[in-house]
PDB file of C-alpha atoms in Angstrom:
ATOM      1  CA  MET A1304      -9.485  -1.244   2.283  1.00 41.00           C
ATOM      2  CA  GLY A1305      -6.795  -2.059  -0.229  1.00 42.00           C
ATOM      3  CA  LEU A1306      -4.306   0.665  -0.278  1.00 46.00           C
ATOM      4  CA  PHE A1307      -0.884   1.305  -1.592  1.00 46.00           C
ATOM      5  CA  LEU A1308       0.496   4.187   0.492  1.00 47.00           C
ATOM      6  CA  CYS A1309       3.738   5.407   2.012  1.00 48.00           C
ATOM      7  CA  PHE A1310       3.862   6.150   5.699  1.00 45.00           C
ATOM      8  CA  PHE A1311       6.607   7.349   7.997  1.00 45.00           C
ATOM      9  CA  PHE A1312       6.586   6.309  11.610  1.00 43.00           C
ATOM     10  CA  PHE A1313       8.139   8.288  14.430  1.00 39.00           C
ATOM     11  CA  LEU A1314       8.257   9.552  17.998  1.00 34.00           C
ATOM     12  CA  VAL A1315       8.082  13.343  18.229  1.00 34.00           C
ATOM     13  CA  ILE A1316       6.063  16.254  19.637  1.00 30.00           C
ATOM     14  CA  PHE A1317       3.720  17.791  17.088  1.00 32.00           C
ATOM     15  CA  SER A1318       2.355  21.223  16.359  1.00 34.00           C
ATOM     16  CA  SER A1319      -1.350  21.783  15.793  1.00 35.00           C
ATOM     17  CA  ALA A1320      -3.055  22.533  12.511  1.00 39.00           C
ATOM     18  CA  SER A1321      -6.580  22.278  11.173  1.00 49.00           C
ATOM     19  CA  ALA A1322      -5.701  20.570   7.898  1.00 53.00           C
ATOM     20  CA  CYS A1323      -2.656  19.302   6.043  1.00 66.00           C
ATOM     21  CA  ASP A1324      -1.118  16.338   4.236  1.00 65.00           C
ATOM     22  CA  ARG A1325       0.871  15.170   7.287  1.00 69.00           C
ATOM     23  CA  CYS A1326      -1.834  14.268   9.784  1.00 77.00           C
ATOM     24  CA  VAL A1327      -0.652  12.354  12.826  1.00 79.00           C
ATOM     25  CA  HIS A1328      -2.526   9.147  13.695  1.00 80.00           C
ATOM     26  CA  GLN A1329      -2.389   6.710  16.614  1.00 84.00           C
ATOM     27  CA  ALA A1330      -2.346   2.941  16.171  1.00 84.00           C
ATOM     28  CA  LYS A1331      -1.049  -0.416  17.368  1.00 86.00           C
ATOM     29  CA  VAL A1332       1.362  -2.450  15.259  1.00 86.00           C
ATOM     30  CA  ALA A1333       2.404  -6.101  15.129  1.00 86.00           C
ATOM     31  CA  TYR A1334       4.793  -7.918  12.809  1.00 86.00           C
ATOM     32  CA  PHE A1335       5.098 -11.046  10.701  1.00 78.00           C
ATOM     33  CA  SER A1336       7.696 -13.382  12.198  1.00 71.00           C
ATOM     34  CA  LYS A1337       8.866 -14.431   8.725  1.00 62.00           C
ATOM     35  CA  ALA A1338       9.504 -12.154   5.753  1.00 52.00           C
ATOM     36  CA  SER A1339       8.196 -14.959   3.513  1.00 47.00           C
ATOM     37  CA  ALA A1340       4.789 -14.499   5.105  1.00 45.00           C
ATOM     38  CA  LEU A1341       4.509 -11.315   3.083  1.00 47.00           C
ATOM     39  CA  SER A1342       4.848 -13.174  -0.173  1.00 37.00           C
ATOM     40  CA  TYR A1343       1.771 -15.399  -0.179  1.00 33.00           C
ATOM     41  CA  PRO A1344      -1.926 -14.816  -0.836  1.00 32.00           C
ATOM     42  CA  ASP A1345      -4.189 -14.518   2.192  1.00 30.00           C
ATOM     43  CA  ASP A1346      -5.484 -18.088   1.950  1.00 28.00           C
ATOM     44  CA  ILE A1347      -2.084 -19.849   1.883  1.00 25.00           C
ATOM     45  CA  LEU A1348      -0.437 -19.508   5.318  1.00 26.00           C
ATOM     46  CA  SER A1349      -2.006 -20.466   8.620  1.00 27.00           C
ATOM     47  CA  GLU A1350       0.905 -20.013  11.073  1.00 30.00           C
ATOM     48  CA  LYS A1351       0.142 -17.244  13.565  1.00 32.00           C
ATOM     49  CA  ASN A1352       2.286 -14.750  15.407  1.00 35.00           C
ATOM     50  CA  THR A1353       2.601 -16.237  18.878  1.00 32.00           C
ATOM     51  CA  LYS A1354       2.337 -12.849  20.601  1.00 36.00           C
ATOM     52  CA  THR A1355      -0.719 -11.529  18.796  1.00 33.00           C
ATOM     53  CA  GLY A1356      -2.521 -14.490  17.243  1.00 36.00           C
ATOM     54  CA  ILE A1357      -2.465 -12.734  13.864  1.00 34.00           C
ATOM     55  CA  ASP A1358      -2.352 -14.867  10.751  1.00 35.00           C
ATOM     56  CA  PRO A1359       0.889 -13.832   8.944  1.00 35.00           C
ATOM     57  CA  ALA A1360      -0.556 -14.217   5.474  1.00 39.00           C
ATOM     58  CA  GLY A1361      -1.068 -11.776   2.803  1.00 44.00           C
ATOM     59  CA  SER A1362       0.774  -8.697   1.692  1.00 48.00           C
ATOM     60  CA  CYS A1363      -2.705  -7.728   0.523  1.00 52.00           C
ATOM     61  CA  GLY A1364      -2.524  -9.102  -2.987  1.00 52.00           C
ATOM     62  CA  TYR A1365       1.031  -8.045  -3.821  1.00 56.00           C
ATOM     63  CA  GLY A1366       2.381 -11.561  -3.309  1.00 57.00           C
ATOM     64  CA  SER A1367       6.124 -12.076  -3.801  1.00 54.00           C
ATOM     65  CA  LEU A1368       6.363  -8.615  -5.401  1.00 56.00           C
ATOM     66  CA  ALA A1369       5.865  -7.162  -1.927  1.00 55.00           C
ATOM     67  CA  LEU A1370       9.407  -8.070  -0.920  1.00 50.00           C
ATOM     68  CA  GLY A1371      10.743  -5.733  -3.606  1.00 51.00           C
ATOM     69  CA  PHE A1372       9.173  -2.606  -2.146  1.00 50.00           C
ATOM     70  CA  THR A1373      11.665  -0.542  -0.116  1.00 44.00           C
ATOM     71  CA  GLY A1374      13.902  -3.514   0.472  1.00 41.00           C
ATOM     72  CA  GLY A1375      11.159  -5.655   2.011  1.00 41.00           C
ATOM     73  CA  GLN A1376       9.919  -2.955   4.408  1.00 38.00           C
ATOM     74  CA  LEU A1377       6.245  -2.916   3.787  1.00 38.00           C
ATOM     75  CA  ALA A1378       3.361  -2.782   6.081  1.00 34.00           C
ATOM     76  CA  ALA A1379      -0.097  -2.706   6.813  1.00 35.00           C
ATOM     77  CA  ALA A1380       1.444   0.517   9.071  1.00 41.00           C
ATOM     78  CA  ILE A1381       3.556   1.991  12.184  1.00 80.00           C
ATOM     79  CA  ARG A1382       5.553   4.238  14.683  1.00 68.00           C
ATOM     80  CA  CYS A1383       6.873   3.362  18.152  1.00 88.00           C
ATOM     81  CA  LYS A1384       6.042   5.579  21.157  1.00 91.00           C
ATOM     82  CA  ASN A1385       8.364   3.858  23.639  1.00 91.00           C
ATOM     83  CA  ALA A1386      11.127   6.462  24.022  1.00 88.00           C
ATOM     84  CA  ALA A1387      13.443   4.072  25.845  1.00 91.00           C
ATOM     85  CA  LEU A1388      13.205   1.491  23.067  1.00 93.00           C
ATOM     86  CA  CYS A1389      12.626   3.377  19.823  1.00 92.00           C
ATOM     87  CA  THR A1390      14.254   6.101  17.752  1.00 90.00           C
ATOM     88  CA  LYS A1391      12.700   9.521  17.185  1.00 85.00           C
ATOM     89  CA  GLN A1392      12.930   9.275  13.394  1.00 83.00           C
ATOM     90  CA  GLY A1393      11.197   5.885  13.118  1.00 83.00           C
ATOM     91  CA  THR A1394      11.144   4.099   9.770  1.00 83.00           C
ATOM     92  CA  LYS A1395       9.591   4.431   6.320  1.00 79.00           C
ATOM     93  CA  VAL A1396       7.322   1.677   5.024  1.00 78.00           C
ATOM     94  CA  VAL A1397       4.998   1.056   2.093  1.00 73.00           C
ATOM     95  CA  VAL A1398       1.469   0.273   3.210  1.00 70.00           C
ATOM     96  CA  THR A1399      -0.589  -2.078   1.095  1.00 63.00           C
ATOM     97  CA  ASP A1400      -3.689  -2.486   3.268  1.00 60.00           C
ATOM     98  CA  LEU A1401      -5.160  -2.110   6.742  1.00 58.00           C
ATOM     99  CA  ASN A1402      -5.374  -4.973   9.235  1.00 57.00           C
ATOM    100  CA  LYS A1403      -8.212  -3.707  11.402  1.00 60.00           C
ATOM    101  CA  ASN A1404      -9.086  -5.908  14.371  1.00 62.00           C
ATOM    102  CA  ASN A1405      -9.294  -5.511  18.129  1.00 61.00           C
ATOM    103  CA  GLN A1406      -5.520  -5.819  18.554  1.00 72.00           C
ATOM    104  CA  THR A1407      -3.753  -3.987  15.724  1.00 73.00           C
ATOM    105  CA  ASP A1408      -4.272  -1.704  12.745  1.00 73.00           C
ATOM    106  CA  PHE A1409      -1.060  -2.625  10.893  1.00 77.00           C
ATOM    107  CA  VAL A1410       1.198  -5.638  10.492  1.00 80.00           C
ATOM    108  CA  LEU A1411       4.824  -5.074   9.457  1.00 82.00           C
ATOM    109  CA  SER A1412       7.633  -7.212   8.218  1.00 81.00           C
ATOM    110  CA  SER A1413      10.033  -8.016  11.073  1.00 87.00           C
ATOM    111  CA  ARG A1414      12.645  -5.875   9.290  1.00 86.00           C
ATOM    112  CA  ALA A1415      10.427  -2.800   9.378  1.00 85.00           C
ATOM    113  CA  PHE A1416       9.400  -3.538  12.959  1.00 89.00           C
ATOM    114  CA  VAL A1417      13.052  -3.680  14.078  1.00 91.00           C
ATOM    115  CA  GLY A1418      13.727  -0.521  12.031  1.00 89.00           C
ATOM    116  CA  MET A1419      11.860   1.516  14.654  1.00 92.00           C
ATOM    117  CA  ALA A1420      14.174   0.433  17.474  1.00 93.00           C
ATOM    118  CA  ASN A1421      17.305   2.062  18.836  1.00 93.00           C
ATOM    119  CA  LYS A1422      20.598   0.472  17.840  1.00 93.00           C
ATOM    120  CA  GLY A1423      21.095  -2.880  19.522  1.00 94.00           C
ATOM    121  CA  MET A1424      17.484  -3.108  20.713  1.00 94.00           C
ATOM    122  CA  GLY A1425      15.960  -4.980  17.782  1.00 93.00           C
ATOM    123  CA  GLN A1426      15.395  -8.181  19.743  1.00 95.00           C
ATOM    124  CA  ASP A1427      13.788  -6.224  22.587  1.00 95.00           C
ATOM    125  CA  ILE A1428      11.123  -4.734  20.345  1.00 94.00           C
ATOM    126  CA  LEU A1429      10.492  -8.099  18.677  1.00 94.00           C
ATOM    127  CA  LYS A1430       9.830  -9.666  22.094  1.00 93.00           C
ATOM    128  CA  LEU A1431       6.985  -7.192  22.629  1.00 93.00           C
ATOM    129  CA  GLY A1432       5.219  -8.393  19.486  1.00 90.00           C
ATOM    130  CA  LEU A1433       2.776  -5.457  19.617  1.00 91.00           C
ATOM    131  CA  VAL A1434       3.618  -1.769  20.155  1.00 92.00           C
ATOM    132  CA  ASP A1435       1.829   1.574  20.264  1.00 92.00           C
ATOM    133  CA  VAL A1436       2.806   3.827  17.376  1.00 90.00           C
ATOM    134  CA  GLU A1437       1.991   7.107  15.706  1.00 86.00           C
ATOM    135  CA  TYR A1438       2.344   7.748  11.986  1.00 84.00           C
ATOM    136  CA  LYS A1439       1.849  10.197   9.175  1.00 80.00           C
ATOM    137  CA  ARG A1440       1.713   9.843   5.427  1.00 77.00           C
ATOM    138  CA  VAL A1441       4.626  10.795   3.182  1.00 76.00           C
ATOM    139  CA  PRO A1442       4.844  10.589  -0.619  1.00 77.00           C
ATOM    140  CA  CYS A1443       5.993   7.375  -2.284  1.00 77.00           C
ATOM    141  CA  ASP A1444       8.910   8.006  -4.640  1.00 75.00           C
ATOM    142  CA  TYR A1445       9.839   5.377  -7.234  1.00 78.00           C
ATOM    143  CA  LYS A1446      12.548   7.361  -9.031  1.00 78.00           C
ATOM    144  CA  ASN A1447      10.628   8.160 -12.228  1.00 79.00           C
ATOM    145  CA  GLN A1448       9.101   4.671 -12.383  1.00 87.00           C
ATOM    146  CA  ASN A1449       5.787   4.606 -14.268  1.00 93.00           C
ATOM    147  CA  LEU A1450       2.661   3.114 -12.750  1.00 92.00           C
ATOM    148  CA  ALA A1451       2.636  -0.563 -13.728  1.00 93.00           C
ATOM    149  CA  VAL A1452      -0.337  -2.865 -14.335  1.00 96.00           C
ATOM    150  CA  ARG A1453       0.159  -6.547 -13.573  1.00 94.00           C
ATOM    151  CA  VAL A1454      -2.321  -9.097 -14.936  1.00 96.00           C
ATOM    152  CA  GLU A1455      -2.981 -11.634 -12.186  1.00 93.00           C
ATOM    153  CA  GLU A1456      -2.655 -15.384 -12.736  1.00 93.00           C
ATOM    154  CA  ILE A1457      -6.334 -15.870 -11.868  1.00 94.00           C
ATOM    155  CA  SER A1458      -7.287 -13.950 -15.040  1.00 96.00           C
ATOM    156  CA  GLN A1459      -8.997 -16.085 -17.697  1.00 95.00           C
ATOM    157  CA  LYS A1460      -9.146 -14.506 -21.118  1.00 94.00           C
ATOM    158  CA  PRO A1461     -11.608 -13.524 -22.514  1.00 94.00           C
ATOM    159  CA  ASN A1462     -14.062 -13.781 -19.612  1.00 95.00           C
ATOM    160  CA  TYR A1463     -12.234 -12.546 -16.539  1.00 97.00           C
ATOM    161  CA  LEU A1464      -9.524  -9.945 -15.896  1.00 98.00           C
ATOM    162  CA  ALA A1465      -7.837  -9.247 -12.564  1.00 96.00           C
ATOM    163  CA  VAL A1466      -5.051  -6.672 -12.228  1.00 96.00           C
ATOM    164  CA  LYS A1467      -3.009  -4.945  -9.556  1.00 91.00           C
ATOM    165  CA  PHE A1468      -1.279  -1.573  -9.755  1.00 90.00           C
ATOM    166  CA  LEU A1469       2.375  -1.235  -8.775  1.00 88.00           C
ATOM    167  CA  TYR A1470       4.685   1.761  -8.269  1.00 85.00           C
ATOM    168  CA  GLN A1471       1.875   4.120  -7.317  1.00 84.00           C
ATOM    169  CA  GLY A1472       3.737   7.343  -6.593  1.00 81.00           C
ATOM    170  CA  GLY A1473       2.724  10.451  -4.723  1.00 79.00           C
ATOM    171  CA  GLN A1474       0.555  10.393  -1.624  1.00 78.00           C
ATOM    172  CA  THR A1475      -2.640   8.914  -2.964  1.00 79.00           C
ATOM    173  CA  GLU A1476      -5.161   6.110  -2.759  1.00 82.00           C
ATOM    174  CA  ILE A1477      -6.705   4.321  -5.742  1.00 87.00           C
ATOM    175  CA  VAL A1478     -10.450   4.506  -5.126  1.00 89.00           C
ATOM    176  CA  ALA A1479     -11.910   3.452  -8.496  1.00 94.00           C
ATOM    177  CA  VAL A1480     -10.787   1.725 -11.711  1.00 96.00           C
ATOM    178  CA  ASP A1481     -12.433   1.529 -15.153  1.00 98.00           C
ATOM    179  CA  VAL A1482     -11.289  -0.368 -18.253  1.00 98.00           C
ATOM    180  CA  ALA A1483     -12.200   0.053 -21.932  1.00 98.00           C
ATOM    181  CA  LYS A1484     -11.023  -0.985 -25.358  1.00 98.00           C
ATOM    182  CA  VAL A1485      -8.470   1.475 -26.706  1.00 98.00           C
ATOM    183  CA  GLY A1486     -10.333   4.197 -28.599  1.00 96.00           C
ATOM    184  CA  SER A1487     -13.742   3.292 -27.133  1.00 97.00           C
ATOM    185  CA  PRO A1488     -15.809   5.639 -24.932  1.00 96.00           C
ATOM    186  CA  ASN A1489     -17.580   2.671 -23.305  1.00 97.00           C
ATOM    187  CA  TRP A1490     -15.960   2.146 -19.927  1.00 97.00           C
ATOM    188  CA  THR A1491     -16.473  -0.903 -17.713  1.00 97.00           C
ATOM    189  CA  PHE A1492     -16.017  -0.456 -13.971  1.00 96.00           C
ATOM    190  CA  MET A1493     -13.781  -2.840 -12.080  1.00 97.00           C
ATOM    191  CA  SER A1494     -14.410  -4.005  -8.508  1.00 96.00           C
ATOM    192  CA  ARG A1495     -11.884  -4.388  -5.742  1.00 91.00           C
ATOM    193  CA  ASN A1496     -11.478  -8.138  -5.322  1.00 87.00           C
ATOM    194  CA  TYR A1497      -9.234  -7.917  -2.255  1.00 77.00           C
ATOM    195  CA  GLY A1498      -6.255  -5.843  -1.205  1.00 71.00           C
ATOM    196  CA  ALA A1499      -4.585  -4.392  -4.275  1.00 77.00           C
ATOM    197  CA  VAL A1500      -6.451  -6.549  -6.818  1.00 87.00           C
ATOM    198  CA  TRP A1501      -9.171  -5.131  -9.081  1.00 94.00           C
ATOM    199  CA  ASP A1502     -11.248  -7.336 -11.397  1.00 97.00           C
ATOM    200  CA  THR A1503     -14.116  -7.590 -13.868  1.00 97.00           C
ATOM    201  CA  SER A1504     -15.981 -10.357 -15.687  1.00 97.00           C
ATOM    202  CA  ARG A1505     -16.978  -7.922 -18.447  1.00 97.00           C
ATOM    203  CA  VAL A1506     -13.684  -7.806 -20.308  1.00 97.00           C
ATOM    204  CA  PRO A1507     -13.612  -5.610 -23.449  1.00 97.00           C
ATOM    205  CA  ASP A1508     -12.104  -7.105 -26.611  1.00 96.00           C
ATOM    206  CA  GLY A1509      -8.841  -5.838 -28.069  1.00 97.00           C
ATOM    207  CA  PRO A1510      -6.105  -3.684 -26.500  1.00 98.00           C
ATOM    208  CA  LEU A1511      -7.140  -2.072 -23.212  1.00 98.00           C
ATOM    209  CA  GLN A1512      -6.894   1.339 -21.573  1.00 98.00           C
ATOM    210  CA  PHE A1513      -7.493   2.166 -17.911  1.00 98.00           C
ATOM    211  CA  ARG A1514      -8.996   5.101 -16.061  1.00 97.00           C
ATOM    212  CA  VAL A1515      -7.942   5.276 -12.407  1.00 94.00           C
ATOM    213  CA  VAL A1516      -9.419   7.623  -9.820  1.00 92.00           C
ATOM    214  CA  VAL A1517      -6.940   8.623  -7.105  1.00 87.00           C
ATOM    215  CA  THR A1518      -7.274  10.917  -4.119  1.00 81.00           C
ATOM    216  CA  SER A1519      -5.762  14.330  -4.841  1.00 76.00           C
ATOM    217  CA  GLY A1520      -6.039  17.427  -2.683  1.00 72.00           C
ATOM    218  CA  TYR A1521      -9.404  17.131  -0.943  1.00 73.00           C
ATOM    219  CA  ASP A1522     -11.019  15.503  -3.979  1.00 77.00           C
ATOM    220  CA  GLY A1523     -10.431  12.811  -6.592  1.00 81.00           C
ATOM    221  CA  LYS A1524      -8.529  12.946  -9.879  1.00 87.00           C
ATOM    222  CA  ASN A1525      -8.814  10.828 -13.027  1.00 91.00           C
ATOM    223  CA  ILE A1526      -5.588   9.273 -14.292  1.00 93.00           C
ATOM    224  CA  TRP A1527      -5.959   8.068 -17.891  1.00 96.00           C
ATOM    225  CA  ALA A1528      -3.561   5.350 -18.973  1.00 96.00           C
ATOM    226  CA  GLN A1529      -3.921   4.768 -22.713  1.00 95.00           C
ATOM    227  CA  ASN A1530      -3.059   1.586 -24.593  1.00 95.00           C
ATOM    228  CA  VAL A1531      -1.778  -0.348 -21.577  1.00 98.00           C
ATOM    229  CA  LEU A1532      -2.651  -3.991 -22.286  1.00 98.00           C
ATOM    230  CA  PRO A1533      -2.138  -5.426 -25.777  1.00 98.00           C
ATOM    231  CA  ALA A1534      -4.907  -7.423 -27.414  1.00 97.00           C
ATOM    232  CA  ASP A1535      -3.006 -10.625 -26.574  1.00 96.00           C
ATOM    233  CA  TRP A1536      -2.443  -9.757 -22.907  1.00 97.00           C
ATOM    234  CA  LYS A1537      -1.213 -12.610 -20.768  1.00 96.00           C
ATOM    235  CA  ALA A1538      -1.671 -13.558 -17.113  1.00 96.00           C
ATOM    236  CA  GLY A1539       1.384 -13.098 -14.935  1.00 94.00           C
ATOM    237  CA  VAL A1540       2.829 -10.283 -17.060  1.00 96.00           C
ATOM    238  CA  MET A1541       3.446  -6.690 -15.925  1.00 95.00           C
ATOM    239  CA  TYR A1542       2.708  -3.830 -18.359  1.00 98.00           C
ATOM    240  CA  ASP A1543       3.860  -0.200 -18.322  1.00 97.00           C
ATOM    241  CA  SER A1544       0.978   2.274 -18.039  1.00 96.00           C
ATOM    242  CA  GLY A1545       2.991   5.164 -19.482  1.00 95.00           C
ATOM    243  CA  VAL A1546       1.824   7.491 -16.674  1.00 94.00           C
ATOM    244  CA  GLN A1547       3.167   8.543 -13.294  1.00 90.00           C
ATOM    245  CA  ILE A1548       1.267   9.560 -10.173  1.00 86.00           C
ATOM    246  CA  SER A1549       2.673  12.373  -8.048  1.00 83.00           C
ATOM    247  CA  ASP A1550      -0.480  13.865  -6.495  1.00 81.00           C
ATOM    248  CA  ILE A1551      -0.760  14.640  -2.780  1.00 78.00           C
ATOM    249  CA  ALA A1552      -3.962  13.895  -0.880  1.00 76.00           C
ATOM    250  CA  GLN A1553      -5.080  16.294   1.853  1.00 77.00           C
ATOM    251  CA  GLU A1554      -7.033  15.592   5.012  1.00 72.00           C
ATOM    252  CA  GLY A1555      -8.349  17.654   7.869  1.00 71.00           C
ATOM    253  CA  CYS A1556      -6.672  16.997  11.191  1.00 71.00           C
ATOM    254  CA  SER A1557      -5.034  18.231  14.357  1.00 65.00           C
ATOM    255  CA  PRO A1558      -2.177  17.865  15.078  1.00 64.00           C
ATOM    256  CA  CYS A1559      -0.295  18.242  11.816  1.00 69.00           C
ATOM    257  CA  ASP A1560       3.451  17.859  11.352  1.00 70.00           C
ATOM    258  CA  GLU A1561       5.240  19.102   8.230  1.00 68.00           C
ATOM    259  CA  ARG A1562       8.746  18.447   9.561  1.00 67.00           C
ATOM    260  CA  ILE A1563      11.177  15.723   8.586  1.00 66.00           C
ATOM    261  CA  TRP A1564      11.690  13.497  11.589  1.00 67.00           C
ATOM    262  CA  LYS A1565      15.273  13.271  12.775  1.00 56.00           C
TER     263      LYS A1565
END
């Protein structure tokens, strides 16, 4: 599941609620031993974390751009439950995907992993390699930055288009993407290639518009980005969508925590 979400990880006692936008989840978290591991596609690196055996490749399609999100603190997601080792407030990370296997749900940069620890205990948490956490979603805030569309280098005009979406604000998930020629009612659906990358081999001619479905409330919402790619779009270039996403997705859960962790 390729996601681009914000999570906040913490240690705290929670109140109960039947439904909210701050559901508390349990997970296990590991980390990449090198920040550079976050900057390569999934098929590039083969070195594994010695504690967990996890291949430190990926950043789920964001490549080197991943290191620019929240100062390099991005995840596939976390929160430490060891009260002797970790802070109550935890750390904020941007989640690009899930790393579901029998050992961990999320893999963090080492910087984000250490960010959960009490002062002076960064090396202690790194030695563990894998920790139990709890987490909840919080909105991503990019300071009035529009949603951006980056044309991937694997795109081959005019027969193949692959894009990723950056600066996805709010508390949402992109669940569907369509593309059409500007001014045309004939939309072509795009498929999730992997992680954050969506693609199609049915590329419309001319300048392109996008229709993105994001989670909002308990349902989905269409985001229409008009006239995003020019007719002479180029691989490797990022384009401004002209729209911002600020919606908040809801989910049913118990417990629920609306507080800011301190």
